[in-house]
Amino acid sequence: MTTTRTVLTIAALTLREASRRRVLFALVALTVGLLGLSSWGFSRLAAESLTSGEARLTASILLNLVMFGYSLVAALGTAFLAGPTLSGETESGIALSMLARPIRRSAFLLGKWLGLVAFGSGFVVLAGLAQVLVVRVTVDYWPPAPATALALLAAQTVVLLTLTVLLATVISPMASGVVAVGLFCTTWVAGVVGAIGEALGNDAVGRVGSVSRVLLPTDGLWRGAMNAFQDPSAIVQFGGADEGAGAFPFLSTAPLTATYLGWAVLWVVMVWALAAMSFVRRDL
């Protein structure tokens, strides 16, 4: 069996295993609940006496708020799925029986990672698309770049999942999930603090957000997704990018640059390489 076929086989098995875990039912339940609640909220918004511009602006901001909820649900799901999927098989001896065959550990890890990426990013894209359609039906708002926004949400999931895989090679499954979600939330808070610092003209506080987005690109990708979801007039309505609009946690003042997207890709490659090195050296 070639390495490529081995990787794809392990990825397919991982995807099948993930679809059978209880975490999938939890994700579906949370998604359905969030869709139902947001549908009711957006329908109430449509019943208000708002001008078309006011309704579009309000829907735009609320959509970013709801999408952050999906982002958090995806973070919880992938973080607590990736750790047990990898560590559980190594601790139970299943991985050892598979690796006894002529299968390289790096190929085994890559297959696991690809399967989890397909699962996590697929969930985020489908849930996000359903939410966008709900907003379109209830308040007739369609984001300016929904495909870009959903792709960036999926990329955010890939970043967090890769970090969780690295952590799962060195610590317990539960600890890897807790640490990954903790870092995800910490980076988001640091991003908000940094945006407030930039709005106040405090360079030292403003660098908090910039540094955190480099160390863990989840918040940077989330801000790019928000910019693609929000109405283009939102920043102007909140006073402009130079007048503090960026301090609002559910507004993004600018799209992502190609340089930052390149860094996010490089970050994933480097962290995955660290995970592979750690897994290869691990005593099974």
Coordinates of C-alpha atoms in Angstrom, one line a residue:
M1 CA 0.0 0.0 0.0
T2 CA 1.5 3.4 -1.0
T3 CA 1.9 6.2 1.6
T4 CA -0.8 8.3 0.0
R5 CA -3.3 5.4 0.1
T6 CA -2.3 4.7 3.7
V7 CA -2.9 8.3 4.7
L8 CA -6.3 8.5 2.9
T9 CA -7.4 5.2 4.4
I10 CA -6.6 6.4 7.9
A11 CA -8.3 9.7 7.2
A12 CA -11.4 7.9 6.1
L13 CA -11.4 5.7 9.2
T14 CA -10.9 8.7 11.4
L15 CA -13.8 10.5 9.8
R16 CA -16.0 7.5 10.2
E17 CA -15.0 7.1 13.8
A18 CA -15.6 10.8 14.5
S19 CA -19.1 10.6 13.1
R20 CA -19.9 7.8 15.5
R21 CA -18.7 9.6 18.7
R22 CA -21.2 11.2 21.1
V23 CA -19.5 14.6 20.5
L24 CA -21.1 14.7 17.0
F25 CA -24.6 14.4 18.6
A26 CA -23.6 17.2 21.1
L27 CA -22.4 19.4 18.2
V28 CA -25.6 18.7 16.2
A29 CA -27.8 19.5 19.3
L30 CA -25.9 22.7 20.0
T31 CA -26.1 23.8 16.4
V32 CA -29.8 23.1 16.1
G33 CA -30.5 25.0 19.4
L34 CA -28.4 27.9 18.2
L35 CA -30.2 27.9 14.8
G36 CA -33.6 27.9 16.4
L37 CA -32.7 30.6 18.9
S38 CA -31.2 32.8 16.2
S39 CA -34.1 32.2 13.8
W40 CA -36.5 33.5 16.5
G41 CA -34.3 36.5 17.2
F42 CA -33.8 37.5 13.6
S43 CA -37.6 37.1 13.0
R44 CA -38.2 39.5 15.9
L45 CA -35.8 41.9 14.4
A46 CA -37.6 41.8 11.0
A47 CA -40.9 42.7 12.9
E48 CA -39.4 45.9 14.2
S49 CA -40.0 49.2 12.4
L50 CA -36.5 49.7 11.0
T51 CA -35.3 51.2 7.8
S52 CA -33.6 48.9 5.3
G53 CA -30.2 50.3 6.3
E54 CA -30.8 49.9 10.0
A55 CA -32.1 46.4 9.6
R56 CA -29.1 45.5 7.4
L57 CA -26.6 47.0 9.9
T58 CA -28.2 45.3 12.9
A59 CA -28.4 41.9 11.2
S60 CA -24.8 42.3 10.1
I61 CA -23.6 42.7 13.7
L62 CA -25.9 40.1 15.1
L63 CA -24.7 37.6 12.5
N64 CA -21.1 38.2 13.7
L65 CA -22.3 37.5 17.2
V66 CA -24.0 34.3 16.3
M67 CA -21.1 33.1 14.2
F68 CA -18.8 33.6 17.2
G69 CA -21.1 31.1 18.9
Y70 CA -20.6 28.6 16.1
S71 CA -16.9 29.3 16.3
L72 CA -16.9 28.5 20.0
V73 CA -18.9 25.4 19.5
A74 CA -16.6 24.2 16.8
A75 CA -13.6 24.9 19.0
L76 CA -15.0 22.9 21.9
G77 CA -16.0 20.0 19.5
T78 CA -12.7 19.7 17.7
A79 CA -10.5 20.2 20.8
F80 CA -12.3 17.5 22.7
L81 CA -12.5 15.2 19.7
A82 CA -8.9 15.4 18.5
G83 CA -7.3 14.6 21.9
P84 CA -9.2 11.3 22.6
T85 CA -9.0 10.2 18.9
L86 CA -5.2 10.3 19.0
S87 CA -4.3 9.6 22.6
G88 CA -7.1 7.1 23.1
E89 CA -5.8 4.8 20.4
T90 CA -2.2 5.1 21.6
E91 CA -3.2 4.4 25.2
S92 CA -5.4 1.4 24.3
G93 CA -2.8 -0.1 22.0
I94 CA -4.8 0.2 18.8
A95 CA -2.2 2.5 17.3
L96 CA 0.6 0.1 18.2
S97 CA -1.1 -2.8 16.4
M98 CA -1.5 -0.6 13.3
L99 CA 2.0 0.8 13.4
A100 CA 3.4 -2.7 13.7
R101 CA 2.7 -3.0 10.0
P102 CA 4.9 -1.1 7.6
I103 CA 3.1 2.2 8.3
R104 CA 5.2 5.2 9.2
R105 CA 4.1 7.1 12.3
S106 CA 4.1 10.4 10.3
A107 CA 1.6 8.9 7.8
F108 CA -0.6 7.6 10.6
L109 CA -0.6 11.1 12.2
L110 CA -1.3 12.8 8.8
G111 CA -4.2 10.5 8.1
K112 CA -5.6 11.2 11.6
W113 CA -5.2 15.0 11.1
L114 CA -6.8 15.0 7.6
G115 CA -9.8 13.1 8.9
L116 CA -10.3 15.5 11.8
V117 CA -9.8 18.5 9.5
A118 CA -12.5 17.2 7.1
F119 CA -14.8 16.6 10.1
G120 CA -14.2 20.0 11.8
S121 CA -14.1 22.2 8.8
G122 CA -17.1 20.4 7.2
F123 CA -19.2 21.0 10.4
V124 CA -18.3 24.7 10.5
V125 CA -19.1 25.3 6.8
L126 CA -22.4 23.5 6.9
A127 CA -23.5 25.1 10.2
G128 CA -22.4 28.6 9.1
L129 CA -24.1 28.3 5.7
A130 CA -27.3 27.2 7.4
Q131 CA -27.1 30.3 9.6
V132 CA -26.5 32.6 6.6
L133 CA -29.5 31.2 4.9
V134 CA -31.6 31.8 8.0
V135 CA -30.6 35.4 8.1
R136 CA -31.4 35.8 4.4
V137 CA -34.8 34.3 4.8
T138 CA -35.7 36.2 8.0
V139 CA -34.3 39.7 7.4
D140 CA -33.1 39.6 3.8
Y141 CA -29.5 40.2 4.6
W142 CA -26.7 38.5 2.6
P143 CA -23.1 39.0 3.7
P144 CA -20.7 40.6 1.1
A145 CA -18.3 37.6 1.0
P146 CA -19.9 34.5 2.6
A147 CA -17.6 32.0 0.9
T148 CA -14.5 33.8 2.2
A149 CA -16.0 34.1 5.7
L150 CA -16.9 30.4 5.9
A151 CA -13.4 29.4 4.6
L152 CA -11.8 31.5 7.3
L153 CA -13.9 29.9 9.9
A154 CA -12.9 26.5 8.6
A155 CA -9.2 27.7 8.7
Q156 CA -9.7 28.8 12.3
T157 CA -10.9 25.3 13.1
V158 CA -7.9 23.8 11.4
V159 CA -5.5 25.9 13.4
L160 CA -7.1 24.9 16.7
L161 CA -7.3 21.3 15.7
T162 CA -3.6 21.2 14.8
L163 CA -2.7 22.7 18.1
T164 CA -4.8 20.1 19.9
V165 CA -3.0 17.3 18.0
L166 CA 0.4 18.6 19.1
L167 CA -0.8 18.8 22.7
A168 CA -2.3 15.3 22.5
T169 CA 1.1 13.9 21.7
V170 CA 2.6 15.1 25.0
I171 CA -0.3 15.4 27.5
S172 CA -3.5 13.6 28.3
P173 CA -6.6 13.9 26.0
M174 CA -8.6 15.9 28.6
A175 CA -5.7 18.2 29.3
S176 CA -5.0 18.8 25.6
G177 CA -8.7 19.8 25.0
V178 CA -8.8 22.1 28.1
V179 CA -5.5 23.8 27.2
A180 CA -6.5 24.3 23.5
V181 CA -9.9 25.8 24.3
G182 CA -8.3 27.9 27.0
L183 CA -5.7 29.3 24.6
F184 CA -8.5 29.9 22.0
C185 CA -10.5 32.0 24.5
T186 CA -7.4 33.8 25.8
T187 CA -6.4 34.8 22.3
W188 CA -9.9 36.2 21.6
V189 CA -9.8 38.3 24.8
A190 CA -6.3 39.5 24.0
G191 CA -7.6 40.5 20.5
V192 CA -10.4 42.6 22.1
V193 CA -8.0 44.2 24.6
G194 CA -5.6 45.0 21.8
A195 CA -8.3 46.5 19.6
I196 CA -9.4 48.7 22.6
G197 CA -5.7 49.8 23.1
E198 CA -5.5 50.7 19.4
A199 CA -8.7 52.7 19.6
L200 CA -7.4 54.6 22.6
G201 CA -4.0 55.2 20.9
N202 CA -2.2 53.1 23.5
D203 CA 0.5 51.3 21.5
A204 CA 1.6 49.0 24.3
V205 CA -1.9 47.7 24.9
G206 CA -2.5 47.5 21.2
R207 CA 0.4 45.2 20.7
V208 CA -1.2 42.7 23.0
G209 CA -3.7 41.8 20.2
S210 CA -1.1 41.8 17.5
V211 CA 1.3 39.5 19.4
S212 CA -1.5 37.1 20.4
R213 CA -2.7 36.9 16.8
V214 CA 0.8 35.9 15.6
L215 CA 1.3 33.3 18.4
L216 CA -2.1 31.7 17.7
P217 CA -3.8 32.8 14.5
T218 CA -7.4 31.8 15.6
D219 CA -8.4 35.4 16.5
G220 CA -6.8 36.9 13.4
L221 CA -8.7 34.5 11.2
W222 CA -11.9 35.2 13.1
R223 CA -11.5 38.9 12.5
G224 CA -11.1 38.2 8.8
A225 CA -14.3 36.2 8.8
M226 CA -16.2 39.0 10.7
N227 CA -15.1 41.5 8.0
A228 CA -16.4 39.2 5.3
F229 CA -19.7 38.7 7.2
Q230 CA -20.4 42.3 8.1
D231 CA -22.1 45.0 6.1
P232 CA -19.5 47.4 4.5
S233 CA -21.2 50.4 6.0
A234 CA -20.9 49.1 9.6
I235 CA -17.5 50.7 10.2
V236 CA -18.7 54.0 8.9
Q237 CA -21.8 53.9 11.1
F238 CA -19.6 53.3 14.2
G239 CA -17.4 56.3 13.5
G240 CA -14.8 54.8 11.2
A241 CA -11.7 52.6 11.7
D242 CA -9.7 55.5 13.2
E243 CA -12.5 56.6 15.6
G244 CA -12.7 53.5 17.7
A245 CA -15.0 51.3 15.7
G246 CA -12.4 48.5 15.9
A247 CA -12.8 48.3 19.7
F248 CA -16.3 46.9 19.2
P249 CA -15.8 43.1 19.7
F250 CA -18.1 42.1 16.8
L251 CA -16.7 44.4 14.1
S252 CA -13.6 44.1 12.0
T253 CA -12.0 47.2 10.4
A254 CA -10.1 45.5 7.6
P255 CA -9.9 42.2 5.7
L256 CA -6.9 39.9 6.2
T257 CA -3.7 40.5 4.3
A258 CA -2.1 37.9 2.1
T259 CA 0.9 38.1 4.4
Y260 CA -1.1 37.1 7.5
L261 CA -2.8 34.3 5.6
G262 CA 0.6 33.0 4.6
W263 CA 1.7 33.1 8.2
A264 CA -1.4 31.1 9.2
V265 CA -0.5 28.4 6.7
L266 CA 3.1 28.4 7.8
W267 CA 2.0 28.2 11.4
V268 CA -0.1 25.1 10.7
V269 CA 2.8 23.5 8.9
M270 CA 5.3 24.2 11.7
V271 CA 3.0 23.0 14.5
W272 CA 2.0 19.9 12.6
A273 CA 5.7 19.2 12.0
L274 CA 6.3 19.5 15.8
A275 CA 3.4 17.1 16.4
A276 CA 4.9 14.6 14.0
M277 CA 8.3 14.8 15.6
S278 CA 6.8 14.4 19.1
F279 CA 4.6 11.4 17.9
V280 CA 7.6 9.7 16.2
R281 CA 9.7 9.9 19.3
R282 CA 6.8 8.9 21.7
D283 CA 7.1 5.6 23.5
L284 CA 4.0 3.5 22.5

